[in-house]
Amino acid sequence: MGKTQPVMALDDRPMWDSIAEGALKLQKCSGCGAFRYPPGPICAECLSMESEWVAVDGGGNVLSWVVFHRKYFDDFPPPYNAVAVRLDEGPIVMTNLIGDPPEGSWIGHRVQLNYVDHDGRRQHAARIVDAG
Amino acid sequence: MTKGLSNVAAVVGVGQTDWRRDYRDQRGGAPGRLDSPGLAALAFTRALADAGISRDEVDGLIVGPTTPYERMGELLGIDARWGGQADAMLAVIQACMAIKSGLAEVVALVYGNNQRSGKTNYGGSNAAGGASFLSYVYHAPWGFTSQGALYALMFRRYMEETGLTEAQLGEVAVAQRLAASLNPDAIMQTPITVEDYLASEYVCEPLHKLDYCLINDGGVALIIMEAERARKTGRNAVQIHGVGRYDLNTGATSMEPRLTDYYLPAQKKVAAQVFDMAGVGPKDIASAQIYDSFSCHIPLALEGYGYCGAGEAGRFMAEGNIKLGGRLPVNTSGGHLSESYMQGWGHQIEAVRQVRGTGGARQVPDCRFVHYSSDVAGKAVSIIYGK
């Protein structure tokens, strides 16, 4: 079965380094200011190949969520959730919701990224910050 | 006067392997009878026999993504004027393009997949397809994996936005199982109810196990011939009246096109292209064959291609429209959910059978045009088959 591991292409390293430090940075185009996620060598908006790494605030809203009832990885015993979060800066990231889930639908709830230790790796997770 | 690839080529032969028998034997502990090229080869011999032509008439070869091109041609003894590798829907379109441009006249399309006996993983730490689709592997650090999860995530939001209920989604599995119960070649033939569906386990919530495709060994082949030659020599030729394609690539890994518009803009562009090329509209279509790795593809296609209004797919299905005998019977062989998971290849030959009128107990009456559609990972494709 095996454990999860991040895709670590040439452009991914700085993001994971920032996650390890507890403050997610994303790649921002030096040409037009658009964020790139996942990181990559060129801006899909303006085709600039220049970029800088910028810390994001970590606030966002839940776009959708699922609950896994089947085991796919040794480090994720079911049931467990995954949520798609639209960050305030624009990009959509996948993460896990930690803390008490809201009653009913999770969609639209306000979340803040936290940083957790997962099986020897530091990564982000989302916590609900609104009143529901 | 033909338009684009309309009436350029026709399907003159179809073939498939004995997937029901193979599934039963493998469930009983038997090993796979054939490997992927072997399954493709068996289907090819049957398609050739169905076409009533000799192997030596074949001058083009397109193989599916699960078999190597050169080895497949070597096994079948086909030296091709034109060849390549493609998924089911693009293989049909490429065959038409090759024929239109004069690069080939008789193209064999072959597919074999021993995914069950070969233990292909569609999720987990070595998920298939990750080399082609980054979204299949990129979110694994958060345990997010499998194509089923990608569609579960997408469809959860669609359900909330449109009010489509789990029971309404269950109509897909129920309708397709009903069709499969009338198909002697289908793997799953026992009829189910919406109550059975709701009581079945979740795999990736909100999707139940009955929303997921089967995993089985099998092969499919088609012989596609230049239309004029098909008219002269082909028996039971089924015309390809129109094709369309639109790929949403931008934002694919972060799932922007999945989660904001559910790929519907791509389907709408393809609808305009394919219906215009074929000179028909949704009201002319007698049956739809919709790529169903997961049941939720069906409501999205119903809306995307204009068979129902925006947000009305749940009601459209609950009113019985997608069942045999309904307005638009969908996946009349049982599809990926109940007949056989042949990655869209089985849908092509079911479309051909329905137009030929050889659908047996599941035949759709007065079946003049059949619409095939897929939206795998935002790559929307359509083909319209007809008399």
mmCIF file of C-alpha atoms in Angstrom, chain A residues 6-14 16 39-40, chain B residues 134 138:
data_model
loop_
_atom_site.group_PDB
_atom_site.id
_atom_site.type_symbol
_atom_site.label_atom_id
_atom_site.label_comp_id
_atom_site.label_asym_id
_atom_site.label_seq_id
_atom_site.Cartn_x
_atom_site.Cartn_y
_atom_site.Cartn_z
ATOM 1 C CA PRO A 6 4.478 15.001 -1.906
ATOM 2 C CA VAL A 7 5.194 15.475 -5.587
ATOM 3 C CA MET A 8 8.597 17.130 -5.453
ATOM 4 C CA ALA A 9 9.323 18.554 -8.891
ATOM 5 C CA LEU A 10 11.849 21.312 -9.434
ATOM 6 C CA ASP A 11 9.414 24.101 -8.492
ATOM 7 C CA ASP A 12 7.764 22.416 -5.488
ATOM 8 C CA ARG A 13 10.675 22.583 -3.040
ATOM 9 C CA PRO A 14 10.321 26.227 -1.913
ATOM 10 C CA TRP A 16 7.354 22.657 1.084
ATOM 11 C CA PRO A 39 4.148 25.871 -8.700
ATOM 12 C CA GLY A 40 5.517 25.796 -12.233
ATOM 13 C CA LEU B 134 -0.954 15.706 -12.157
ATOM 14 C CA TYR B 138 -0.600 16.016 -6.447
#
